[in-house]
PDB file of C-alpha atoms in Angstrom:
ATOM      1  CA  MET R   1      86.585 -20.753-113.926  1.00 39.00           C
ATOM      2  CA  LEU R   2      85.087 -24.084-112.827  1.00 37.00           C
ATOM      3  CA  LEU R   3      81.786 -22.349-112.027  1.00 41.00           C
ATOM      4  CA  ARG R   4      81.739 -20.858-115.535  1.00 47.00           C
ATOM      5  CA  VAL R   5      82.336 -24.248-117.109  1.00 39.00           C
ATOM      6  CA  VAL R   6      79.634 -25.935-115.023  1.00 40.00           C
ATOM      7  CA  LEU R   7      77.062 -23.203-115.672  1.00 44.00           C
ATOM      8  CA  ALA R   8      77.760 -23.097-119.395  1.00 53.00           C
ATOM      9  CA  LEU R   9      77.483 -26.861-119.648  1.00 43.00           C
ATOM     10  CA  LEU R  10      74.239 -26.892-117.669  1.00 47.00           C
ATOM     11  CA  ALA R  11      72.809 -24.263-119.965  1.00 52.00           C
ATOM     12  CA  GLY R  12      73.930 -26.176-123.033  1.00 53.00           C
ATOM     13  CA  LEU R  13      76.041 -23.248-124.168  1.00 50.00           C
ATOM     14  CA  PRO R  14      79.456 -23.486-125.732  1.00 47.00           C
ATOM     15  CA  LEU R  15      82.385 -22.295-123.717  1.00 42.00           C
ATOM     16  CA  VAL R  16      83.739 -19.077-125.169  1.00 42.00           C
ATOM     17  CA  ALA R  17      87.115 -17.738-124.187  1.00 39.00           C
ATOM     18  CA  SER R  18      86.851 -14.384-122.476  1.00 40.00           C
ATOM     19  CA  THR R  19      87.995 -12.369-119.549  1.00 39.00           C
ATOM     20  CA  PRO R  20      85.674 -13.578-116.802  1.00 47.00           C
ATOM     21  CA  THR R  21      83.897 -10.787-115.031  1.00 54.00           C
ATOM     22  CA  GLY R  22      82.494 -13.058-112.373  1.00 78.00           C
ATOM     23  CA  ARG R  23      78.963 -12.055-113.380  1.00 90.00           C
ATOM     24  CA  ILE R  24      76.564 -14.527-114.906  1.00 94.00           C
ATOM     25  CA  GLY R  25      74.185 -13.337-117.603  1.00 95.00           C
ATOM     26  CA  THR R  26      70.545 -14.302-117.173  1.00 95.00           C
ATOM     27  CA  PHE R  27      67.472 -13.622-119.277  1.00 96.00           C
ATOM     28  CA  ASP R  28      63.697 -13.427-119.025  1.00 95.00           C
ATOM     29  CA  ARG R  29      62.396 -16.552-120.751  1.00 96.00           C
ATOM     30  CA  THR R  30      58.904 -15.183-121.503  1.00 95.00           C
ATOM     31  CA  ARG R  31      60.173 -11.964-123.056  1.00 94.00           C
ATOM     32  CA  LEU R  32      62.710 -13.929-125.079  1.00 95.00           C
ATOM     33  CA  LEU R  33      60.033 -16.332-126.346  1.00 96.00           C
ATOM     34  CA  ASN R  34      57.723 -13.497-127.349  1.00 93.00           C
ATOM     35  CA  ALA R  35      60.555 -11.728-129.135  1.00 93.00           C
ATOM     36  CA  TRP R  36      61.648 -14.882-130.974  1.00 95.00           C
ATOM     37  CA  TYR R  37      58.206 -15.804-132.261  1.00 94.00           C
ATOM     38  CA  SER R  38      57.676 -12.265-133.574  1.00 91.00           C
ATOM     39  CA  SER R  39      61.212 -11.855-134.926  1.00 93.00           C
ATOM     40  CA  PRO R  40      62.326 -11.522-138.540  1.00 92.00           C
ATOM     41  CA  ALA R  41      64.429 -14.687-138.097  1.00 92.00           C
ATOM     42  CA  TRP R  42      61.374 -16.793-137.203  1.00 94.00           C
ATOM     43  CA  ASN R  43      59.389 -15.056-139.948  1.00 93.00           C
ATOM     44  CA  GLN R  44      62.055 -16.151-142.468  1.00 94.00           C
ATOM     45  CA  VAL R  45      61.716 -19.762-141.299  1.00 95.00           C
ATOM     46  CA  LEU R  46      57.948 -19.578-141.759  1.00 96.00           C
ATOM     47  CA  LYS R  47      58.240 -17.957-145.187  1.00 96.00           C
ATOM     48  CA  ALA R  48      60.661 -20.660-146.338  1.00 97.00           C
ATOM     49  CA  LYS R  49      58.359 -23.429-145.098  1.00 97.00           C
ATOM     50  CA  THR R  50      55.351 -21.763-146.728  1.00 97.00           C
ATOM     51  CA  ALA R  51      57.188 -21.498-150.052  1.00 97.00           C
ATOM     52  CA  GLU R  52      58.274 -25.130-149.738  1.00 97.00           C
ATOM     53  CA  ARG R  53      54.690 -26.195-149.054  1.00 97.00           C
ATOM     54  CA  ASP R  54      53.355 -24.131-151.952  1.00 97.00           C
ATOM     55  CA  ALA R  55      55.929 -25.642-154.313  1.00 97.00           C
ATOM     56  CA  ALA R  56      55.004 -29.147-153.162  1.00 97.00           C
ATOM     57  CA  ARG R  57      51.339 -28.349-153.611  1.00 97.00           C
ATOM     58  CA  ALA R  58      51.982 -27.023-157.122  1.00 97.00           C
ATOM     59  CA  THR R  59      53.739 -30.259-158.111  1.00 97.00           C
ATOM     60  CA  GLY R  60      51.032 -32.403-156.491  1.00 97.00           C
ATOM     61  CA  ASP R  61      53.357 -33.823-153.829  1.00 97.00           C
ATOM     62  CA  ARG R  62      50.688 -34.386-151.183  1.00 97.00           C
ATOM     63  CA  ARG R  63      53.028 -36.347-148.936  1.00 97.00           C
ATOM     64  CA  HIS R  64      55.448 -33.415-148.704  1.00 97.00           C
ATOM     65  CA  VAL R  65      52.588 -30.960-148.167  1.00 97.00           C
ATOM     66  CA  LYS R  66      51.330 -33.089-145.273  1.00 97.00           C
ATOM     67  CA  SER R  67      54.819 -33.318-143.754  1.00 97.00           C
ATOM     68  CA  ILE R  68      55.203 -29.527-143.793  1.00 97.00           C
ATOM     69  CA  GLU R  69      51.751 -29.050-142.308  1.00 97.00           C
ATOM     70  CA  HIS R  70      52.678 -31.597-139.622  1.00 98.00           C
ATOM     71  CA  TRP R  71      55.875 -29.602-138.947  1.00 98.00           C
ATOM     72  CA  ALA R  72      53.806 -26.411-138.600  1.00 97.00           C
ATOM     73  CA  ARG R  73      51.416 -28.016-136.101  1.00 98.00           C
ATOM     74  CA  ASN R  74      54.370 -29.326-134.081  1.00 97.00           C
ATOM     75  CA  GLN R  75      55.992 -25.881-134.065  1.00 97.00           C
ATOM     76  CA  GLN R  76      52.763 -24.347-132.761  1.00 97.00           C
ATOM     77  CA  LYS R  77      52.546 -26.962-130.012  1.00 98.00           C
ATOM     78  CA  LEU R  78      56.219 -26.410-129.151  1.00 97.00           C
ATOM     79  CA  ALA R  79      55.697 -22.643-128.864  1.00 97.00           C
ATOM     80  CA  GLN R  80      52.717 -23.168-126.575  1.00 97.00           C
ATOM     81  CA  ARG R  81      54.652 -25.636-124.402  1.00 98.00           C
ATOM     82  CA  GLN R  82      57.635 -23.282-124.265  1.00 97.00           C
ATOM     83  CA  LEU R  83      55.463 -20.380-123.152  1.00 95.00           C
ATOM     84  CA  ALA R  84      53.922 -22.612-120.478  1.00 96.00           C
ATOM     85  CA  GLY R  85      57.423 -23.534-119.267  1.00 95.00           C
ATOM     86  CA  LYS R  86      56.978 -27.190-120.216  1.00 97.00           C
ATOM     87  CA  ALA R  87      59.471 -27.380-123.084  1.00 97.00           C
ATOM     88  CA  LYS R  88      63.081 -26.391-123.585  1.00 96.00           C
ATOM     89  CA  ILE R  89      63.948 -23.350-125.665  1.00 96.00           C
ATOM     90  CA  ASP R  90      66.915 -24.939-127.425  1.00 95.00           C
ATOM     91  CA  ASN R  91      65.701 -23.815-130.859  1.00 93.00           C
ATOM     92  CA  ILE R  92      65.930 -20.196-129.705  1.00 95.00           C
ATOM     93  CA  LEU R  93      69.173 -20.577-127.777  1.00 95.00           C
ATOM     94  CA  THR R  94      70.817 -21.996-130.899  1.00 94.00           C
ATOM     95  CA  THR R  95      69.815 -18.893-132.846  1.00 92.00           C
ATOM     96  CA  LEU R  96      71.168 -16.667-130.067  1.00 94.00           C
ATOM     97  CA  GLN R  97      74.621 -18.300-129.922  1.00 95.00           C
ATOM     98  CA  PRO R  98      76.290 -15.380-131.789  1.00 94.00           C
ATOM     99  CA  ALA R  99      74.754 -12.885-129.336  1.00 93.00           C
ATOM    100  CA  PHE R 100      75.864 -14.991-126.359  1.00 94.00           C
ATOM    101  CA  ALA R 101      79.395 -15.252-127.731  1.00 93.00           C
ATOM    102  CA  GLN R 102      79.553 -11.496-128.330  1.00 92.00           C
ATOM    103  CA  LEU R 103      78.431 -10.688-124.777  1.00 91.00           C
ATOM    104  CA  VAL R 104      81.022 -13.054-123.333  1.00 91.00           C
ATOM    105  CA  ARG R 105      83.765 -11.738-125.659  1.00 91.00           C
ATOM    106  CA  GLN R 106      82.962  -8.165-124.652  1.00 88.00           C
ATOM    107  CA  GLY R 107      83.541  -9.198-121.061  1.00 86.00           C
ATOM    108  CA  ARG R 108      80.050  -8.242-119.943  1.00 85.00           C
ATOM    109  CA  VAL R 109      79.448 -11.711-118.509  1.00 92.00           C
ATOM    110  CA  ALA R 110      81.455 -14.844-117.810  1.00 91.00           C
ATOM    111  CA  ALA R 111      78.655 -17.225-118.858  1.00 92.00           C
ATOM    112  CA  ILE R 112      74.953 -17.131-119.681  1.00 93.00           C
ATOM    113  CA  VAL R 113      72.213 -19.219-118.083  1.00 92.00           C
ATOM    114  CA  GLU R 114      68.472 -19.009-117.693  1.00 90.00           C
ATOM    115  CA  HIS R 115      68.613 -19.342-113.895  1.00 88.00           C
ATOM    116  CA  ALA R 116      71.780 -18.720-111.907  1.00 89.00           C
ATOM    117  CA  PRO R 117      72.388 -20.372-108.550  1.00 87.00           C
ATOM    118  CA  ALA R 118      71.739 -18.304-105.444  1.00 87.00           C
ATOM    119  CA  GLY R 119      74.621 -16.133-104.331  1.00 87.00           C
ATOM    120  CA  VAL R 120      76.093 -15.685-107.811  1.00 88.00           C
ATOM    121  CA  ALA R 121      76.457 -12.166-109.199  1.00 91.00           C
ATOM    122  CA  THR R 122      74.115 -11.836-112.169  1.00 93.00           C
ATOM    123  CA  VAL R 123      73.302  -9.306-114.828  1.00 93.00           C
ATOM    124  CA  ASP R 124      70.096  -9.310-116.886  1.00 95.00           C
ATOM    125  CA  ILE R 125      71.011  -9.519-120.571  1.00 95.00           C
ATOM    126  CA  THR R 126      67.423  -9.719-121.824  1.00 95.00           C
ATOM    127  CA  PRO R 127      67.540  -6.259-123.471  1.00 94.00           C
ATOM    128  CA  GLN R 128      70.658  -7.163-125.470  1.00 93.00           C
ATOM    129  CA  LEU R 129      69.069 -10.437-126.607  1.00 95.00           C
ATOM    130  CA  LEU R 130      65.869  -8.653-127.615  1.00 94.00           C
ATOM    131  CA  ASP R 131      67.936  -6.152-129.618  1.00 92.00           C
ATOM    132  CA  TYR R 132      69.626  -9.066-131.375  1.00 92.00           C
ATOM    133  CA  LEU R 133      66.257 -10.514-132.409  1.00 91.00           C
ATOM    134  CA  ARG R 134      64.706  -7.176-133.346  1.00 86.00           C
ATOM    135  CA  PRO R 135      65.052  -5.884-136.893  1.00 62.00           C
ATOM    136  CA  ALA R 136      66.888  -2.669-137.593  1.00 52.00           C
ATOM    137  CA  PRO R 137      64.510   0.269-137.336  1.00 58.00           C
ATOM    138  CA  LEU R 138      63.053   1.374-140.625  1.00 53.00           C
ATOM    139  CA  ARG R 139      63.847   4.872-141.704  1.00 57.00           C
ATOM    140  CA  ALA R 140      61.249   6.930-143.453  1.00 59.00           C
ATOM    141  CA  PRO R 141      62.482   8.249-146.779  1.00 58.00           C
ATOM    142  CA  SER R 142      63.540  11.845-146.492  1.00 61.00           C
ATOM    143  CA  ARG R 143      61.353  14.273-148.367  1.00 63.00           C
ATOM    144  CA  PRO R 144      61.978  17.905-149.040  1.00 62.00           C
ATOM    145  CA  PRO R 145      59.838  20.186-146.912  1.00 58.00           C
ATOM    146  CA  PRO R 146      56.655  21.426-148.602  1.00 61.00           C
ATOM    147  CA  PRO R 147      56.941  24.858-150.114  1.00 60.00           C
ATOM    148  CA  SER R 148      55.625  27.623-147.944  1.00 59.00           C
ATOM    149  CA  ALA R 149      52.537  29.527-149.032  1.00 52.00           C
ATOM    150  CA  ARG R 150      54.482  32.702-149.738  1.00 54.00           C
ATOM    151  CA  ASN R 151      56.774  30.928-152.209  1.00 57.00           C
ATOM    152  CA  ILE R 152      53.821  29.871-154.362  1.00 57.00           C
ATOM    153  CA  PRO R 153      53.272  32.356-157.143  1.00 59.00           C
ATOM    154  CA  ASN R 154      49.860  33.996-157.355  1.00 59.00           C
ATOM    155  CA  ARG R 155      47.857  33.289-160.472  1.00 53.00           C
TER     156      ARG R 155
END
């Protein structure tokens, strides 16, 4: 239990009550970053900021437009630094808190960290996190099959 508390605190994750399995969940940082920055959740953030900028531009609020453009440049720099391993991924981990809590509640892992100490039983939860960030698959509308040639009347 103490190991779980220490690891969760080091990872900046909340402690979630569960039945500890003794396994620590880990994830692939690069795959997680790529999934986040191409996810519908990040796309919604960008759409909201774009709409906010467009509204400010329409009202002539140049100061607000510049602040949003500054935010966008900083987000791009942050993404680049995160991919290079030079910045924390707290913005993504915050978004993933519900997925982390669900994995702990299901008893799949006792805690989740990016890097577990040597000698600790781990399980890679990257696929589950990628599923959480991925949109539901789109279904093609069902169409009736085309009529066969013999069902077409001759003219």
